[in-house]
Short mmCIF file of C-alpha atoms in Angstrom, two decimals:
data_model
loop_
_atom_site.label_atom_id
_atom_site.label_comp_id
_atom_site.label_asym_id
_atom_site.label_seq_id
_atom_site.Cartn_x
_atom_site.Cartn_y
_atom_site.Cartn_z
CA MET A 287 -0.06 -0.02 -0.10
CA LYS A 288 2.85 2.37 0.85
CA ALA A 289 4.47 1.78 -2.62
CA LEU A 290 1.19 2.49 -4.25
CA ALA A 291 0.72 5.63 -2.35
CA MET A 292 4.36 6.56 -3.48
CA ALA A 293 3.66 5.81 -7.08
CA PHE A 294 0.33 7.91 -7.01
CA ARG A 295 2.49 10.91 -5.58
CA ALA A 296 5.09 10.73 -8.24
CA ASP A 297 2.38 10.36 -11.19
CA PRO A 298 2.23 13.67 -13.05
CA LEU A 299 -1.49 13.34 -13.51
CA ALA A 300 -2.12 12.89 -9.89
CA LEU A 301 0.16 15.82 -9.20
CA ALA A 302 -1.88 18.06 -11.57
CA PHE A 303 -5.01 16.91 -10.01
CA ASN A 304 -3.76 17.60 -6.52
CA ARG A 305 -3.00 21.24 -7.66
CA MET A 306 -6.20 21.74 -9.17
CA LYS A 307 -7.74 20.82 -5.80
CA ARG A 308 -5.40 23.43 -4.09
CA GLY A 309 -6.56 26.13 -6.61
CA ILE A 310 -4.81 28.13 -9.34
CA PRO A 311 -1.20 28.57 -8.36
CA LYS A 312 -0.26 32.19 -7.68
CA LEU A 313 2.80 34.39 -8.11
CA ASP A 314 3.26 34.07 -4.27
CA ASP A 315 3.29 30.44 -4.41
CA VAL A 316 6.18 30.33 -6.99
CA ALA A 317 8.16 33.10 -4.76
CA ARG A 318 7.49 30.80 -1.49
CA GLN A 319 8.71 27.58 -3.50
CA ALA A 320 11.96 29.30 -5.03
CA GLY A 321 12.83 31.15 -1.60
CA VAL A 322 12.63 34.47 -3.28
CA SER A 323 10.44 37.71 -3.20
CA ALA A 324 7.39 38.14 -5.47
CA ALA A 325 9.13 41.09 -7.05
CA THR A 326 12.04 38.87 -7.94
CA VAL A 327 9.74 36.42 -9.81
CA SER A 328 7.87 39.15 -11.60
CA ARG A 329 11.39 40.56 -12.71
CA PHE A 330 12.15 37.09 -13.99
CA LEU A 331 9.02 36.74 -15.87
CA ASN A 332 9.31 40.21 -17.48
CA ASN A 333 13.03 40.00 -18.19
CA PRO A 334 14.88 36.74 -17.53
CA GLY A 335 18.34 38.02 -18.16
CA ILE A 336 18.41 40.59 -15.18
CA VAL A 337 18.09 37.74 -12.64
CA ALA A 338 21.09 35.95 -11.44
CA THR A 339 21.45 32.50 -13.30
CA ALA A 340 21.09 30.37 -10.20
CA THR A 341 17.97 32.43 -9.17
CA GLY A 342 16.45 31.87 -12.35
CA GLU A 343 17.01 28.28 -12.30
CA ARG A 344 15.22 27.86 -8.90
CA ILE A 345 12.36 30.23 -10.30
CA ARG A 346 11.96 27.86 -13.33
CA ALA A 347 12.05 24.90 -11.07
CA ALA A 348 9.35 26.36 -8.72
CA ILE A 349 7.01 27.26 -11.71
CA GLU A 350 7.29 23.73 -12.96
CA ALA A 351 6.75 22.34 -9.43
CA THR A 352 3.60 24.52 -8.79
CA GLY A 353 2.27 24.63 -12.23
CA TYR A 354 2.12 28.35 -12.30
CA VAL A 355 0.98 30.02 -15.62
CA PRO A 356 1.66 33.76 -15.63
CA ASP A 357 -1.36 36.01 -16.46
CA LEU A 358 0.21 37.87 -19.49
CA VAL A 359 -2.94 39.87 -19.86
CA ALA A 360 -2.98 41.27 -16.33
CA GLY A 361 0.99 41.74 -16.47
CA GLY A 362 0.42 43.73 -19.75
CA LEU A 363 -2.05 45.89 -18.31
CA ALA A 364 -0.02 46.74 -15.15
CA SER A 365 3.22 47.33 -17.13
CA ALA A 366 1.89 48.90 -20.42
CA LYS A 367 3.72 45.91 -22.20
CA SER A 368 2.16 42.96 -24.02
CA ARG A 369 5.25 40.96 -24.46
CA LEU A 370 3.98 40.41 -27.90
CA VAL A 371 6.29 40.95 -31.17
CA ALA A 372 4.68 40.80 -34.44
CA VAL A 373 6.99 39.25 -37.12
CA LEU A 374 5.81 39.80 -40.61
CA VAL A 375 7.34 38.13 -43.69
CA PRO A 376 6.31 37.50 -47.37
CA ASP A 377 6.16 33.72 -47.00
CA VAL A 378 7.72 30.91 -45.47
CA ALA A 379 7.61 28.11 -48.12
CA GLN A 380 10.98 27.77 -49.47
CA SER A 381 11.79 31.16 -48.48
CA ILE A 382 15.17 33.06 -47.84
CA PHE A 383 13.69 34.48 -44.92
CA ASN A 384 13.54 31.10 -42.84
CA ALA A 385 16.92 31.55 -41.08
CA THR A 386 15.87 35.12 -40.04
CA VAL A 387 12.59 34.00 -38.64
CA GLU A 388 13.98 31.17 -36.79
CA ALA A 389 16.53 33.25 -35.14
CA MET A 390 14.21 35.86 -34.23
CA VAL A 391 11.75 33.38 -32.67
CA GLU A 392 14.47 31.64 -30.83
CA GLU A 393 15.79 34.83 -29.08
CA LEU A 394 12.57 36.31 -28.48
CA SER A 395 11.33 33.30 -26.68
CA ILE A 396 14.42 33.29 -24.46
CA ASP A 397 13.47 36.73 -23.62
CA GLY A 398 9.89 35.73 -22.58
CA HIS A 399 8.07 37.24 -25.84
CA SER A 400 5.18 35.56 -27.74
CA VAL A 401 5.49 35.88 -31.43
CA MET A 402 2.74 36.79 -33.90
CA LEU A 403 3.68 35.42 -37.07
CA GLY A 404 2.09 36.96 -40.23
CA LEU A 405 2.31 36.32 -44.07
CA THR A 406 2.21 39.47 -45.97
CA GLY A 407 1.93 37.82 -49.32
CA ILE A 408 3.00 38.79 -52.87
CA GLU A 409 3.91 42.47 -53.00
CA ASN A 410 3.21 42.85 -49.09
CA ALA A 411 -0.54 42.85 -49.93
CA ARG A 412 -1.59 41.94 -46.59
CA MET A 413 0.98 44.09 -44.80
CA PRO A 414 -1.51 46.95 -43.74
CA GLN A 415 -4.13 44.50 -42.38
CA LEU A 416 -1.46 42.71 -40.45
CA ILE A 417 0.10 45.86 -39.07
CA SER A 418 -3.33 46.99 -37.81
CA ALA A 419 -3.85 43.47 -36.16
CA ALA A 420 -0.49 43.77 -34.29
CA LEU A 421 -1.21 47.30 -33.14
CA SER A 422 -4.68 46.48 -31.83
CA ARG A 423 -3.11 43.68 -29.74
CA ARG A 424 -0.83 46.27 -28.41
CA ALA A 425 2.34 44.66 -29.74
CA ASP A 426 5.57 45.79 -28.32
CA ALA A 427 7.38 45.65 -31.52
CA ILE A 428 6.81 45.16 -35.18
CA ILE A 429 9.45 43.44 -37.30
CA LEU A 430 8.95 43.84 -40.99
CA THR A 431 10.78 41.72 -43.79
CA GLY A 432 11.52 44.46 -46.37
CA ILE A 433 10.85 48.18 -46.58
CA LEU A 434 7.31 49.42 -45.99
CA SER A 435 6.28 51.69 -48.91
CA ASP A 436 2.55 52.09 -48.05
CA LYS A 437 2.34 55.64 -46.82
CA PRO A 438 -0.89 55.34 -44.65
CA SER A 439 0.75 52.38 -42.80
CA ARG A 440 4.08 54.18 -42.38
CA ASP A 441 2.32 57.21 -40.91
CA LEU A 442 0.34 54.95 -38.50
CA LEU A 443 3.39 53.27 -37.21
CA ILE A 444 5.38 56.54 -36.83
CA GLY A 445 2.66 57.76 -34.64
CA ARG A 446 2.65 54.85 -32.27
CA ASN A 447 5.00 53.89 -29.48
CA ALA A 448 5.88 50.41 -30.59
CA THR A 449 9.50 49.59 -31.90
CA VAL A 450 9.40 49.11 -35.52
CA ILE A 451 12.29 47.21 -37.20
CA GLU A 452 12.59 47.07 -41.04
CA THR A 453 14.68 44.13 -42.05
CA TRP A 454 16.54 42.82 -45.29
CA GLY A 455 16.76 46.56 -46.46
CA LEU A 456 18.32 49.82 -45.66
CA PRO A 457 15.75 52.55 -46.64
CA PRO A 458 16.99 56.11 -46.62
CA GLU A 459 14.40 57.04 -43.80
CA PRO A 460 13.44 54.06 -41.83
CA ILE A 461 10.24 54.29 -39.83
CA ASP A 462 12.38 53.57 -36.70
CA VAL A 463 15.41 51.19 -36.95
CA ALA A 464 16.36 49.09 -40.12
CA VAL A 465 18.64 46.10 -40.10
CA GLY A 466 19.81 44.76 -43.62
CA PHE A 467 21.91 45.63 -46.33
CA SER A 468 21.95 47.62 -49.81
CA HIS A 469 20.22 45.71 -52.60
CA HIS A 470 21.72 48.30 -54.95
CA ALA A 471 25.12 47.71 -53.91
CA VAL A 472 24.57 44.04 -54.38
CA GLY A 473 23.67 44.51 -58.09
CA ALA A 474 26.51 46.76 -58.52
CA ASP A 475 28.95 44.11 -56.99
CA VAL A 476 27.65 41.38 -59.29
CA ALA A 477 28.09 43.67 -62.30
CA ARG A 478 31.69 44.36 -61.31
CA PHE A 479 32.46 40.72 -60.76
CA LEU A 480 30.88 39.59 -64.25
CA ARG A 481 32.79 42.32 -66.06
CA GLY A 482 36.12 41.21 -64.42
CA ARG A 483 35.32 37.81 -65.64
CA GLY A 484 34.97 39.06 -69.15
CA TYR A 485 31.33 38.60 -69.76
CA ARG A 486 29.86 41.19 -72.19
CA ARG A 487 26.17 40.29 -72.73
CA PRO A 488 24.20 40.00 -69.55
CA HIS A 489 20.52 39.05 -69.43
CA LEU A 490 18.44 39.98 -66.35
CA LEU A 491 15.91 37.66 -64.98
CA SER A 492 14.11 39.67 -62.14
CA ALA A 493 10.86 39.49 -59.63
CA SER A 494 8.90 42.76 -59.64
CA GLY A 495 9.30 43.21 -55.96
CA THR A 496 10.91 46.25 -54.46
CA ARG A 497 14.30 44.35 -53.33
CA ALA A 498 14.76 42.55 -56.56
CA MET A 499 14.23 45.83 -58.45
CA GLU A 500 16.84 47.61 -56.46
CA ARG A 501 19.33 44.90 -57.22
CA ARG A 502 18.46 45.16 -60.78
CA GLN A 503 18.84 48.68 -60.97
CA GLY A 504 22.26 48.57 -58.96
CA PHE A 505 23.40 46.11 -61.85
CA ILE A 506 22.38 48.25 -64.70
CA ASP A 507 23.55 51.52 -63.13
CA ASP A 508 27.26 49.91 -62.67
CA TRP A 509 27.04 48.21 -66.01
CA THR A 510 26.12 50.95 -68.25
CA ALA A 511 28.35 53.45 -66.19
CA ALA A 512 31.37 51.34 -67.25
CA GLY A 513 30.38 51.47 -71.17
CA GLY A 514 28.35 48.18 -71.19
CA GLU A 515 25.15 48.01 -73.41
CA THR A 516 21.93 47.86 -71.38
CA PRO A 517 21.08 44.35 -70.57
CA THR A 518 18.19 42.34 -71.96
CA GLU A 519 15.80 41.27 -69.43
CA GLN A 520 12.76 39.44 -68.35
CA MET A 521 10.48 40.46 -65.35
CA PHE A 522 8.13 38.27 -63.22
CA ALA A 523 5.02 39.65 -61.55
CA SER A 524 5.21 37.17 -58.76
CA GLN A 525 7.70 35.52 -56.40
CA THR A 526 10.06 33.57 -58.42
CA ARG A 527 10.18 29.84 -58.59
CA PHE A 528 12.01 26.80 -60.30
CA GLY A 529 9.44 26.66 -63.03
CA HIS A 530 10.06 30.32 -63.77
CA GLY A 531 13.67 29.68 -64.50
CA ARG A 532 12.87 26.74 -66.84
CA ALA A 533 10.49 29.06 -68.77
CA ALA A 534 12.85 31.77 -68.81
CA PHE A 535 15.40 29.72 -70.60
CA ARG A 536 13.02 28.76 -73.50
CA ALA A 537 12.06 32.46 -74.03
CA MET A 538 15.74 33.57 -74.01
CA ARG A 539 16.47 31.24 -76.90
CA GLU A 540 14.22 33.50 -78.86
CA LEU A 541 16.44 36.59 -78.38
CA GLY A 542 18.15 37.94 -81.58
CA THR A 543 21.60 37.98 -79.71
CA ALA A 544 22.43 35.15 -77.22
CA PRO A 545 23.52 36.25 -73.77
CA ASP A 546 26.66 34.86 -72.38
CA VAL A 547 25.43 35.27 -68.67
CA VAL A 548 22.23 35.34 -66.91
CA VAL A 549 21.80 37.15 -63.50
CA CYS A 550 18.88 35.70 -61.52
CA SER A 551 17.03 37.38 -58.65
CA SER A 552 16.81 34.21 -56.75
CA ASP A 553 18.65 30.71 -56.55
CA TRP A 554 15.34 29.06 -57.56
CA LEU A 555 15.30 30.90 -60.75
CA ALA A 556 19.02 30.14 -61.24
CA GLN A 557 18.26 26.42 -60.61
CA GLY A 558 15.41 26.14 -63.21
CA LEU A 559 17.52 27.89 -65.72
CA LEU A 560 20.44 25.55 -65.29
CA VAL A 561 18.33 22.38 -65.43
CA GLU A 562 16.71 23.54 -68.72
CA ALA A 563 20.21 24.67 -70.05
CA MET A 564 21.81 21.24 -69.39
CA ALA A 565 18.83 19.46 -70.87
CA ALA A 566 19.37 21.47 -74.09
CA GLY A 567 22.94 20.55 -74.28
CA VAL A 568 24.31 24.14 -73.28
CA LYS A 569 27.66 23.85 -71.41
CA VAL A 570 27.73 26.04 -68.20
CA PRO A 571 29.67 28.16 -67.81
CA ASP A 572 31.48 27.99 -71.15
CA GLU A 573 28.46 28.87 -73.32
CA LEU A 574 26.19 30.35 -70.74
CA ALA A 575 27.12 31.64 -67.08
CA VAL A 576 24.40 31.86 -64.41
CA VAL A 577 24.39 33.87 -61.15
CA GLY A 578 21.82 33.54 -58.35
CA PHE A 579 20.84 35.36 -55.27
CA GLY A 580 20.26 34.08 -51.76
CA ASN A 581 22.81 31.26 -51.26
CA LEU A 582 20.04 28.72 -50.58
CA ALA A 583 21.29 25.10 -49.96
CA ILE A 584 20.34 24.11 -53.28
CA ALA A 585 23.33 26.48 -54.78
CA ALA A 586 26.11 24.53 -53.23
CA GLU A 587 24.36 20.88 -54.17
CA MET A 588 23.61 21.70 -57.89
CA ARG A 589 26.10 20.64 -60.54
CA PRO A 590 27.41 22.85 -61.54
CA THR A 591 27.19 24.74 -58.19
CA ILE A 592 25.55 28.06 -58.55
CA THR A 593 27.55 31.43 -57.94
CA THR A 594 25.47 33.44 -55.72
CA VAL A 595 25.07 36.16 -53.21
CA ASP A 596 24.90 35.13 -49.58
CA ILE A 597 22.97 37.07 -46.99
CA ASP A 598 23.51 36.19 -43.05
CA GLY A 599 19.88 35.91 -42.50
CA ALA A 600 20.34 34.39 -38.85
CA ARG A 601 22.49 37.73 -38.02
CA ILE A 602 19.80 39.90 -39.31
CA GLY A 603 17.16 38.23 -36.97
CA ARG A 604 19.81 38.48 -33.91
CA GLU A 605 20.51 42.06 -34.66
CA ALA A 606 16.64 42.79 -34.83
CA VAL A 607 16.16 41.26 -31.34
CA ASN A 608 19.26 43.00 -30.13
CA VAL A 609 17.69 46.34 -30.89
CA LEU A 610 14.59 45.25 -28.74
CA ARG A 611 16.90 44.20 -25.90
CA ARG A 612 18.77 47.63 -25.95
CA ARG A 613 15.49 49.50 -25.89
CA ALA A 614 13.95 47.31 -22.93
CA ALA A 615 17.50 48.13 -21.14
CA GLY A 616 16.60 51.84 -21.50
CA GLU A 617 19.35 52.62 -23.89
CA THR A 618 18.93 55.15 -26.57
CA ILE A 619 19.80 53.69 -30.04
CA ALA A 620 21.33 56.25 -32.13
CA GLU A 621 22.01 54.36 -35.21
CA ARG A 622 18.89 53.94 -37.57
CA HIS A 623 20.87 51.77 -40.01
CA ILE A 624 22.49 48.54 -39.06
CA ASP A 625 24.32 47.15 -42.15
CA VAL A 626 25.02 43.47 -41.90
CA GLY A 627 26.58 43.50 -45.45
CA PHE A 628 26.44 40.65 -48.12
CA ARG A 629 29.21 38.26 -49.63
CA LEU A 630 29.42 37.12 -53.35
CA ILE A 631 30.25 33.38 -53.40
CA GLU A 632 31.95 32.46 -56.61
CA ARG A 633 31.25 28.78 -57.77
CA GLU A 634 31.07 26.70 -60.98
CA SER A 635 28.18 28.38 -62.77
CA ALA A 636 29.99 31.81 -63.33
#
């Protein structure tokens, strides 16, 4: 009988049932269990980093033992902080933004934030709606992927107290803080690289989004300034996929003068183009060179491997969260642009 009683006390379901009978655990119960004050528990819940490591471990153990669940609504009303961060991205399916999102969610979770993930869609069509939803829930911060060009939404955010971080770009006048890199500089750097390799007839494959168009313009500006002819090009109204690259190669064969290099606004485009070129017996890079963007895993796994531009998406995510941490610590952030740079990776395709 004694062994049975011991087993019952060790059973998690029994423990949960006993807690239910005792009533809903309170903050004071956690404090008593951890041997600290209720104020220390509250500080830990609001910002775990400001509590000593050993104390934090005792509080975590006490929370688990008591089954305490913080009342975030009541805490938000008391502190004017919701602990909610809205992260808005175009998409997450086969996306170059995944590393950024994963890094942000991991770091925000460590700090005790909840994350509202919103998909803005093609050309950020749902961005205004998602911004309104985030503000209506009193989000402490809104992290955007890309540059917000919708003026009413920009004006709305400027007039609010929430931290706003625009990522993956460096607009001349950020709403608040921007973490990213110059897409125009990426295009110019690719142009200089290809000119140095002796290519003379570039063809551009670009999506119509703001970031891709900035890279396109950077390439054209640098290429023509050095005396090159304006490149031929093909535009896509939606986010580019593998199939677009295959179709683009077939359309490119109809051009009067065949290009010697194709600059793609994504690695997916570059992959589709390469597959179709090899099927047609075109030798890459001897007869046609290809450059992508994003350094997706497929870029290093293709044969030939794809020359591309690498962006440290995880660093963008960490830098964005670091802005929130500095603000939470009361620090005034003077820099409105945080440039993470980029890296051109030379591989077999160009």
